[in-house]
Coordinates of C-alpha atoms in Angstrom, one line a residue:
M584 CA -49.3 -111.1 58.3
S585 CA -45.7 -112.3 57.9
V586 CA -43.1 -110.0 56.4
T587 CA -40.9 -111.7 53.8
E588 CA -37.2 -111.1 54.4
P589 CA -35.5 -109.5 51.5
A590 CA -33.1 -111.7 49.6
P591 CA -29.5 -111.1 50.4
V592 CA -27.6 -109.0 47.9
A593 CA -24.2 -110.1 47.0
P594 CA -21.5 -107.5 47.5
P595 CA -20.0 -106.1 44.3
P596 CA -16.7 -107.7 43.1
A597 CA -13.6 -106.4 44.9
H598 CA -12.2 -104.9 41.7
E599 CA -15.3 -102.7 41.2
G600 CA -14.7 -101.2 44.6
I601 CA -11.1 -100.5 43.8
L602 CA -12.1 -98.8 40.6
R603 CA -14.7 -96.7 42.4
R604 CA -12.3 -95.6 45.1
Q605 CA -9.8 -94.7 42.4
S606 CA -12.3 -92.4 40.7
L607 CA -13.1 -90.8 44.0
R608 CA -9.6 -90.3 45.3
E609 CA -7.3 -89.8 42.3
S610 CA -7.0 -86.6 40.3
A611 CA -8.9 -85.7 37.1
A612 CA -5.6 -85.8 35.3
R613 CA -5.5 -89.6 35.3
T614 CA -5.4 -90.9 31.7
Y615 CA -5.0 -94.6 31.1
A616 CA -7.3 -95.6 33.9
R617 CA -10.2 -93.9 32.1
S618 CA -10.0 -95.9 28.9
L619 CA -8.6 -99.1 30.5
P620 CA -10.9 -99.8 33.6
I621 CA -9.1 -102.9 34.7
V622 CA -7.3 -103.8 37.9
P623 CA -4.1 -105.8 37.1
V624 CA -3.1 -108.2 39.8
R625 CA -0.6 -110.5 38.0
A626 CA 1.4 -110.2 34.8
R627 CA 4.0 -112.2 32.8
G628 CA 5.3 -111.4 29.3
L629 CA 2.5 -110.1 27.1
T630 CA -0.3 -111.1 29.5
I631 CA -2.0 -109.2 32.3
E632 CA -4.5 -110.9 34.6
G633 CA -7.1 -108.6 36.1
A634 CA -8.8 -108.9 39.5
D635 CA -11.9 -110.0 37.7
G636 CA -10.0 -113.1 36.4
R637 CA -9.9 -111.9 32.8
R638 CA -6.6 -112.1 30.8
Y639 CA -5.4 -109.4 28.5
L640 CA -2.8 -109.2 25.8
D641 CA -0.9 -106.0 26.7
C642 CA 0.2 -104.0 23.6
L643 CA 0.7 -100.9 25.6
S644 CA 3.7 -102.3 27.5
G645 CA 3.9 -99.4 30.0
A646 CA 3.8 -96.9 27.0
G647 CA 6.8 -98.7 25.6
T648 CA 8.7 -99.2 28.9
L649 CA 8.5 -103.0 29.0
A650 CA 10.9 -104.2 26.3
L651 CA 10.8 -107.7 27.7
G652 CA 7.2 -107.6 28.8
H653 CA 6.0 -108.0 32.4
N654 CA 8.2 -109.6 35.0
H655 CA 10.7 -111.2 32.7
P656 CA 12.9 -113.7 34.6
V657 CA 16.2 -111.9 34.0
V658 CA 14.7 -108.7 35.3
L659 CA 13.3 -110.3 38.4
E660 CA 16.7 -112.1 39.1
A661 CA 18.6 -108.8 38.7
I662 CA 16.3 -107.1 41.2
R663 CA 16.5 -110.0 43.7
K664 CA 20.3 -110.0 43.4
V665 CA 20.5 -106.4 44.6
L666 CA 17.9 -106.9 47.3
D667 CA 19.7 -110.0 48.6
S668 CA 23.1 -108.4 48.5
G669 CA 22.4 -105.8 51.1
A670 CA 23.4 -103.0 48.7
P671 CA 21.9 -99.5 49.5
L672 CA 18.8 -98.8 47.4
H673 CA 19.3 -95.0 47.6
V674 CA 22.7 -93.5 46.8
L675 CA 22.0 -90.1 45.1
D676 CA 24.8 -89.9 42.5
L677 CA 27.5 -91.8 44.3
A678 CA 29.4 -94.5 42.3
T679 CA 28.3 -98.1 43.0
P680 CA 29.1 -101.4 41.3
V681 CA 25.5 -101.5 40.1
K682 CA 25.7 -98.1 38.5
D683 CA 29.1 -99.0 36.9
A684 CA 27.6 -102.2 35.4
F685 CA 24.6 -100.3 34.0
T686 CA 26.7 -97.6 32.5
T687 CA 29.1 -100.1 31.0
E688 CA 26.3 -102.1 29.4
L689 CA 24.5 -98.9 28.1
F690 CA 27.7 -97.6 26.5
A691 CA 28.3 -101.0 24.9
T692 CA 25.0 -100.7 23.1
L693 CA 25.4 -97.1 21.8
P694 CA 26.7 -96.3 18.4
R695 CA 30.5 -96.6 18.8
Q696 CA 31.3 -93.3 17.2
F697 CA 29.0 -91.6 19.7
A698 CA 29.9 -93.7 22.8
D699 CA 33.7 -93.2 22.4
N700 CA 33.4 -89.5 23.2
A701 CA 30.4 -89.3 25.5
R702 CA 29.3 -88.4 29.0
I703 CA 26.3 -89.5 30.9
Q704 CA 24.0 -87.5 33.2
F705 CA 21.6 -89.4 35.5
C706 CA 18.4 -87.4 35.8
G707 CA 15.2 -87.6 37.8
P708 CA 13.4 -90.9 37.1
A709 CA 11.0 -89.7 34.3
G710 CA 11.9 -89.2 30.7
T711 CA 10.5 -85.6 30.8
D712 CA 13.2 -84.7 33.3
A713 CA 15.9 -86.0 30.9
V714 CA 14.4 -83.8 28.2
E715 CA 14.7 -80.8 30.6
A716 CA 18.3 -81.7 31.3
A717 CA 19.1 -82.0 27.6
L718 CA 17.6 -78.5 26.9
K719 CA 19.4 -77.0 29.9
L720 CA 22.6 -78.6 28.7
V721 CA 22.6 -77.2 25.2
R722 CA 21.5 -73.8 26.4
S723 CA 24.3 -73.7 28.9
A724 CA 26.9 -75.0 26.4
T725 CA 26.0 -72.6 23.6
G726 CA 24.9 -69.5 25.6
R727 CA 21.8 -69.4 23.4
S728 CA 18.2 -69.9 24.4
G729 CA 16.0 -70.7 21.4
L730 CA 15.0 -74.2 20.4
L731 CA 14.0 -75.9 17.1
A732 CA 11.3 -78.6 17.5
F733 CA 8.7 -80.2 15.2
T734 CA 5.0 -80.3 14.5
G735 CA 3.4 -83.3 16.2
A736 CA 6.2 -83.7 18.7
Y737 CA 5.8 -85.0 22.2
H738 CA 8.6 -84.8 24.8
G739 CA 6.9 -84.9 28.2
M740 CA 4.7 -83.1 30.6
T741 CA 7.1 -80.7 32.4
A742 CA 7.2 -77.0 31.3
G743 CA 10.3 -77.1 29.1
A744 CA 9.3 -80.5 27.5
L745 CA 5.8 -79.2 26.8
E746 CA 7.3 -76.1 25.2
A747 CA 9.0 -78.4 22.7
S748 CA 5.8 -80.5 22.1
G749 CA 3.3 -80.0 19.4
G750 CA 0.4 -78.7 21.6
A751 CA 2.4 -75.7 23.0
S752 CA 1.1 -72.2 22.8
D753 CA 3.3 -69.7 24.6
V754 CA 6.8 -70.8 23.7
R755 CA 10.5 -70.0 23.0
V756 CA 10.5 -72.7 20.3
T757 CA 10.5 -72.4 16.5
R758 CA 8.2 -75.1 15.1
L759 CA 9.4 -76.9 12.0
P760 CA 7.5 -79.2 9.7
F761 CA 7.9 -82.9 10.4
P762 CA 7.6 -85.0 7.2
Q763 CA 4.7 -87.3 6.8
D764 CA 3.5 -89.4 3.9
Y765 CA -0.1 -89.6 4.7
R766 CA -0.8 -86.1 5.9
C767 CA 2.2 -84.3 4.3
P768 CA 2.1 -80.6 5.2
F769 CA 3.2 -79.8 1.6
G770 CA 0.6 -82.1 0.0
T771 CA 3.2 -84.2 -1.7
G772 CA 4.4 -86.9 0.7
G773 CA 7.3 -89.3 0.0
E774 CA 10.8 -88.2 -0.7
G775 CA 9.6 -84.9 -2.2
G776 CA 7.7 -83.9 1.0
A777 CA 10.7 -84.8 3.1
A778 CA 13.0 -82.8 0.9
L779 CA 10.7 -79.8 1.1
A780 CA 10.7 -80.0 4.9
A781 CA 14.5 -80.0 4.9
R782 CA 14.7 -77.2 2.5
W783 CA 12.3 -75.1 4.5
T784 CA 14.3 -75.7 7.7
E785 CA 17.6 -74.7 6.0
H786 CA 16.0 -71.6 4.4
L787 CA 14.5 -70.4 7.7
L788 CA 17.8 -70.7 9.5
D789 CA 19.7 -68.8 6.9
D790 CA 17.1 -66.1 6.3
R791 CA 18.4 -63.0 8.1
K792 CA 14.8 -61.7 8.2
G793 CA 13.3 -65.0 9.1
G794 CA 13.0 -64.1 12.8
V795 CA 14.9 -67.2 14.0
P796 CA 18.3 -66.4 15.6
T797 CA 20.7 -69.3 15.9
P798 CA 19.1 -71.6 18.5
A799 CA 20.6 -73.5 21.3
G800 CA 19.6 -76.9 19.8
M801 CA 17.2 -78.9 17.8
I802 CA 15.2 -81.8 19.4
V803 CA 13.6 -84.5 17.3
E804 CA 12.1 -88.0 17.7
P805 CA 13.2 -90.6 15.2
V806 CA 9.6 -91.9 15.3
Q807 CA 6.9 -89.7 16.7
G808 CA 5.0 -91.9 19.1
E809 CA 2.3 -89.9 20.8
G810 CA 2.1 -87.8 17.7
G811 CA 0.7 -90.7 15.7
V812 CA 3.5 -93.2 15.0
N813 CA 5.2 -91.1 12.3
P814 CA 8.7 -92.5 11.4
A815 CA 11.2 -89.8 10.3
P816 CA 12.6 -90.6 6.9
D817 CA 16.3 -91.6 7.1
A818 CA 17.4 -89.2 4.4
W819 CA 15.5 -86.3 6.2
L820 CA 17.2 -87.1 9.5
R821 CA 20.6 -87.1 7.7
S822 CA 19.6 -83.7 6.4
M823 CA 18.8 -82.4 9.9
R824 CA 22.2 -83.7 11.1
R825 CA 23.9 -81.9 8.2
I826 CA 22.0 -78.7 8.7
T827 CA 22.6 -78.5 12.5
A828 CA 26.3 -79.6 12.2
D829 CA 27.0 -76.9 9.6
R830 CA 25.6 -74.2 11.9
S831 CA 27.0 -75.5 15.2
I832 CA 23.6 -76.3 16.5
P833 CA 23.5 -79.3 18.9
L834 CA 21.2 -82.1 17.7
V835 CA 19.2 -83.7 20.5
V836 CA 17.5 -87.0 19.7
D837 CA 14.7 -88.1 21.9
E838 CA 14.9 -91.9 22.1
V839 CA 12.7 -92.3 25.2
Q840 CA 10.2 -94.5 23.4
T841 CA 12.2 -95.6 20.3
G842 CA 15.2 -97.0 22.2
V843 CA 16.3 -100.5 23.2
G844 CA 15.3 -102.4 20.0
R845 CA 11.8 -101.0 19.7
T846 CA 12.1 -99.8 16.0
G847 CA 14.2 -102.8 14.7
A848 CA 17.5 -101.3 15.6
F849 CA 18.9 -101.0 19.1
W850 CA 18.7 -97.2 18.8
A851 CA 16.5 -95.6 16.2
V852 CA 19.3 -93.3 15.1
E853 CA 21.1 -96.3 13.7
H854 CA 18.6 -96.6 10.8
S855 CA 19.8 -93.3 9.4
G856 CA 23.4 -93.6 10.6
I857 CA 23.4 -90.2 12.2
V858 CA 25.5 -89.3 15.2
P859 CA 23.6 -86.9 17.5
D860 CA 25.1 -84.5 20.0
V861 CA 22.7 -85.6 22.8
M862 CA 20.5 -88.7 23.3
V863 CA 17.6 -88.6 25.7
L864 CA 16.9 -92.1 27.1
S865 CA 14.3 -93.5 29.5
K866 CA 11.5 -96.0 29.6
A867 CA 13.0 -99.4 28.6
I868 CA 16.5 -98.6 29.9
G869 CA 15.2 -99.1 33.5
G870 CA 13.9 -102.6 32.8
S871 CA 10.3 -101.6 33.9
L872 CA 11.5 -99.3 36.8
P873 CA 12.0 -95.5 36.7
L874 CA 15.2 -94.4 35.2
A875 CA 16.2 -91.6 32.8
V876 CA 19.6 -90.3 31.5
I877 CA 21.1 -88.1 28.8
V878 CA 24.2 -89.1 27.0
Y879 CA 26.1 -86.4 25.1
R880 CA 29.3 -85.3 23.5
A881 CA 32.0 -84.6 26.0
E882 CA 32.6 -81.1 24.5
L883 CA 29.1 -80.1 25.8
D884 CA 30.0 -81.0 29.4
L885 CA 30.4 -77.4 30.5
W886 CA 27.9 -77.1 33.3
Q887 CA 28.8 -76.6 36.9
P888 CA 28.3 -79.2 39.7
G889 CA 24.7 -79.3 40.7
A890 CA 23.5 -77.7 37.5
H891 CA 21.0 -80.5 37.1
A892 CA 20.3 -82.9 40.0
G893 CA 17.5 -85.0 41.4
T894 CA 17.1 -86.9 44.7
F895 CA 16.1 -90.1 42.9
R896 CA 18.7 -90.2 40.2
G897 CA 20.5 -93.1 41.8
N898 CA 17.8 -95.8 41.5
Q899 CA 19.9 -98.9 42.1
L900 CA 17.0 -101.4 41.4
A901 CA 16.3 -99.7 38.1
M902 CA 19.9 -99.7 37.1
A903 CA 20.2 -103.5 37.8
A904 CA 17.0 -104.2 36.0
G905 CA 18.0 -101.9 33.1
A906 CA 21.5 -103.5 32.7
A907 CA 19.8 -107.0 32.6
T908 CA 17.3 -105.8 30.0
L909 CA 19.9 -104.1 27.8
A910 CA 22.1 -107.2 27.9
Y911 CA 19.2 -109.6 27.1
V912 CA 18.1 -107.5 24.1
R913 CA 21.6 -107.3 22.8
E914 CA 22.6 -110.9 23.4
N915 CA 19.4 -112.3 21.9
Q916 CA 19.3 -109.9 19.0
L917 CA 15.7 -108.8 19.9
A918 CA 16.1 -105.6 17.8
D919 CA 16.4 -107.8 14.7
R920 CA 13.5 -109.8 15.8
A921 CA 11.4 -106.7 16.3
A922 CA 12.2 -105.6 12.7
V923 CA 11.1 -109.0 11.2
L924 CA 8.0 -109.4 13.3
G925 CA 7.0 -105.8 13.0
A926 CA 7.2 -106.1 9.2
R927 CA 4.9 -109.1 9.3
M928 CA 2.4 -107.4 11.5
L929 CA 2.5 -104.2 9.3
A930 CA 1.9 -106.4 6.2
R931 CA -1.1 -108.2 7.8
L932 CA -2.6 -104.9 9.0
T933 CA -2.1 -103.3 5.5
E934 CA -4.1 -106.2 4.0
L935 CA -7.0 -105.2 6.2
R936 CA -7.3 -101.9 4.4
A937 CA -8.9 -103.6 1.4
H938 CA -11.8 -104.7 3.6
H939 CA -11.9 -101.6 5.9
P940 CA -12.0 -98.2 4.2
A941 CA -11.8 -96.7 7.7
I942 CA -8.2 -97.7 7.9
G943 CA -6.6 -94.6 6.3
D944 CA -3.0 -95.5 6.9
V945 CA -0.9 -98.3 8.5
R946 CA 2.6 -97.2 9.5
G947 CA 5.4 -97.7 11.9
R948 CA 8.9 -99.2 12.4
G949 CA 9.7 -102.4 14.1
L950 CA 7.2 -103.1 17.0
M951 CA 6.1 -99.5 17.1
I952 CA 2.9 -99.6 14.9
G953 CA 0.0 -97.3 14.2
L954 CA -3.3 -97.5 12.3
E955 CA -4.9 -94.1 11.5
L956 CA -8.6 -94.4 11.4
V957 CA -10.6 -92.1 9.2
D958 CA -14.1 -91.2 8.0
P959 CA -13.9 -92.1 4.3
E960 CA -17.4 -90.8 3.6
S961 CA -16.3 -87.2 4.6
A962 CA -13.2 -87.2 2.3
P963 CA -12.7 -83.8 0.6
L964 CA -12.6 -83.6 -3.2
P965 CA -9.1 -83.0 -4.5
A966 CA -10.1 -79.6 -5.9
E967 CA -11.5 -78.6 -2.5
A968 CA -8.4 -79.7 -0.6
G969 CA -5.8 -78.3 -2.9
D970 CA -4.2 -81.7 -2.8
P971 CA -4.1 -84.3 -5.6
D972 CA -4.8 -87.1 -3.2
P973 CA -6.3 -85.7 0.1
A974 CA -6.6 -87.9 3.1
P975 CA -10.0 -88.3 4.7
P976 CA -10.5 -86.6 8.0
P977 CA -9.5 -88.6 11.1
D978 CA -12.2 -90.4 13.1
P979 CA -11.3 -90.3 16.8
A980 CA -14.8 -91.6 17.7
L981 CA -14.2 -94.8 15.7
A982 CA -10.7 -95.1 17.2
L983 CA -12.1 -94.9 20.7
A984 CA -14.7 -97.5 19.9
V985 CA -12.0 -99.8 18.5
Q986 CA -10.0 -99.4 21.7
Q987 CA -13.1 -100.4 23.8
E988 CA -13.9 -103.3 21.5
C989 CA -10.3 -104.5 21.8
L990 CA -10.5 -104.4 25.6
R991 CA -13.7 -106.5 25.4
R992 CA -11.7 -109.1 23.4
G993 CA -8.8 -109.1 25.9
L994 CA -6.5 -106.8 24.0
I995 CA -5.0 -103.6 25.4
V996 CA -4.1 -100.9 22.8
E997 CA -3.4 -97.2 23.1
L998 CA -4.6 -94.2 21.0
G999 CA -2.5 -91.3 19.8
G1000 CA -2.1 -88.8 17.0
R1001 CA -3.2 -85.2 16.8
H1002 CA -6.9 -86.2 17.1
G1003 CA -6.5 -89.4 19.0
A1004 CA -7.4 -91.3 15.9
V1005 CA -4.4 -93.6 15.7
V1006 CA -4.6 -97.0 17.2
R1007 CA -1.1 -97.8 18.6
L1008 CA 0.6 -101.1 19.2
L1009 CA 3.7 -101.3 21.4
P1010 CA 4.0 -105.0 22.2
P1011 CA 7.1 -106.4 24.0
L1012 CA 10.1 -107.4 22.0
T1013 CA 9.6 -111.0 23.3
L1014 CA 6.4 -111.3 21.3
T1015 CA 6.0 -114.8 19.7
D1016 CA 4.7 -115.5 16.2
E1017 CA 1.5 -116.9 17.7
Q1018 CA 0.9 -113.9 20.0
A1019 CA 1.5 -111.5 17.1
S1020 CA -1.2 -113.3 15.1
A1021 CA -3.6 -113.2 18.0
V1022 CA -3.0 -109.5 18.4
V1023 CA -3.8 -108.8 14.8
D1024 CA -6.8 -111.1 14.8
R1025 CA -8.3 -109.5 17.9
L1026 CA -7.7 -106.0 16.5
A1027 CA -9.3 -106.9 13.2
D1028 CA -12.3 -108.4 15.0
A1029 CA -12.6 -105.3 17.2
L1030 CA -12.4 -103.0 14.1
A1031 CA -15.2 -104.9 12.4
A1032 CA -17.4 -104.7 15.5
A1033 CA -16.7 -100.9 16.0
E1034 CA -17.6 -100.2 12.4
R1035 CA -21.1 -101.7 13.1
L1036 CA -21.7 -99.4 16.0
P1037 CA -23.7 -96.2 15.6
H1038 CA -21.3 -93.4 14.7
R1039 CA -20.4 -91.1 17.5
R1040 CA -18.5 -87.8 17.4
A1041 CA -15.5 -87.5 19.6
T1042 CA -15.8 -85.1 22.6
A1043 CA -12.1 -84.6 23.2
G1044 CA -8.9 -84.6 21.1
S1045 CA -5.4 -85.6 21.8
I1046 CA -3.0 -83.6 23.8
I1047 CA -0.6 -83.4 20.9

């Protein structure tokens, strides 16, 4: 009796093996790889091509790092120029022509009143290290240790940055209310809610029995990104500047994600017109490569040599790519473009609310956009909530389903907010009108598909 040979089994696609090995080798702390199981092999502009041959529209943009999208020609040319020149790639904090060009371009983009009396500190390559440097700077300059930060904040993953973020527990930080329209902590929203938040801050600082001694500084995001895309009202930011200036409290503005045109102004502080004492900058300033700095008033420059250092604070390639990016955004007025295109996308997404009750709120500034998804059937009654117009509870399970349905349709989006229920869009500033329409169309289709799925409760919340 003959034995039939088994049919040959085709090996799994190469990308599946890469994903499997990643899950076996990399730590449990990995994040994006869990919700975005793709293997990018090529990218240009808004588009990523995976090892499986699929193309994706990338509205994550390296968590806001890629102001010009993937592999923009001016960035690649700047990198090639340094490589071909024979310039050293590692120089610690020594002066170089590349660094000088980057610093000159950066200062040219900063608000003039700030830049004319500023110093720059090159930090370790991540934004969180720049936050650490900013906190160390104001504590050293003032001789004080306390810090003012805000509910919903996110400033990074190192110890000091986490202390100032919204999910901290054991801290030296006084938490202040961040104004929101949709989930106002005072139940009012709008200008009234922002005014109450400012009044509370001022009262707490002036209350001799309030338990808050004069702090070393206040740190704030002009738009809370990971916290759910919550733009700070301009009038409220001006109040924070007045309150801190009147009490000699340095104001630190975290522009790690909001900078380089993202919000419709080159720097988000320009919307309100405030002049901070310290600006924390990273992400897009490196033109897709690791770079982080703080820029601050010269009067604060009181620390000693070596007070804050880092082996990789002299990243020549990142400085070259960053200078090219800053110049391109400035010369081509991409901040203005982000304001116009972002307003169009917000308007289209707002129109979807009429057909999708699960869209609780649409908000953002420029090309920093968020949709908060809710469970409208579980909305509390006004009397129960103590709020004349209570918002329904967030629906992180639906948000996760929307993210997965987006990926199936070739669209990469991120989730954020306190419960992971905010779908976030951070497309590059080079986004075209046609691409913007495609992004909204795919998101709308994904939302409709997710709403038809059996409802699932979330198993984990946001880190915020």
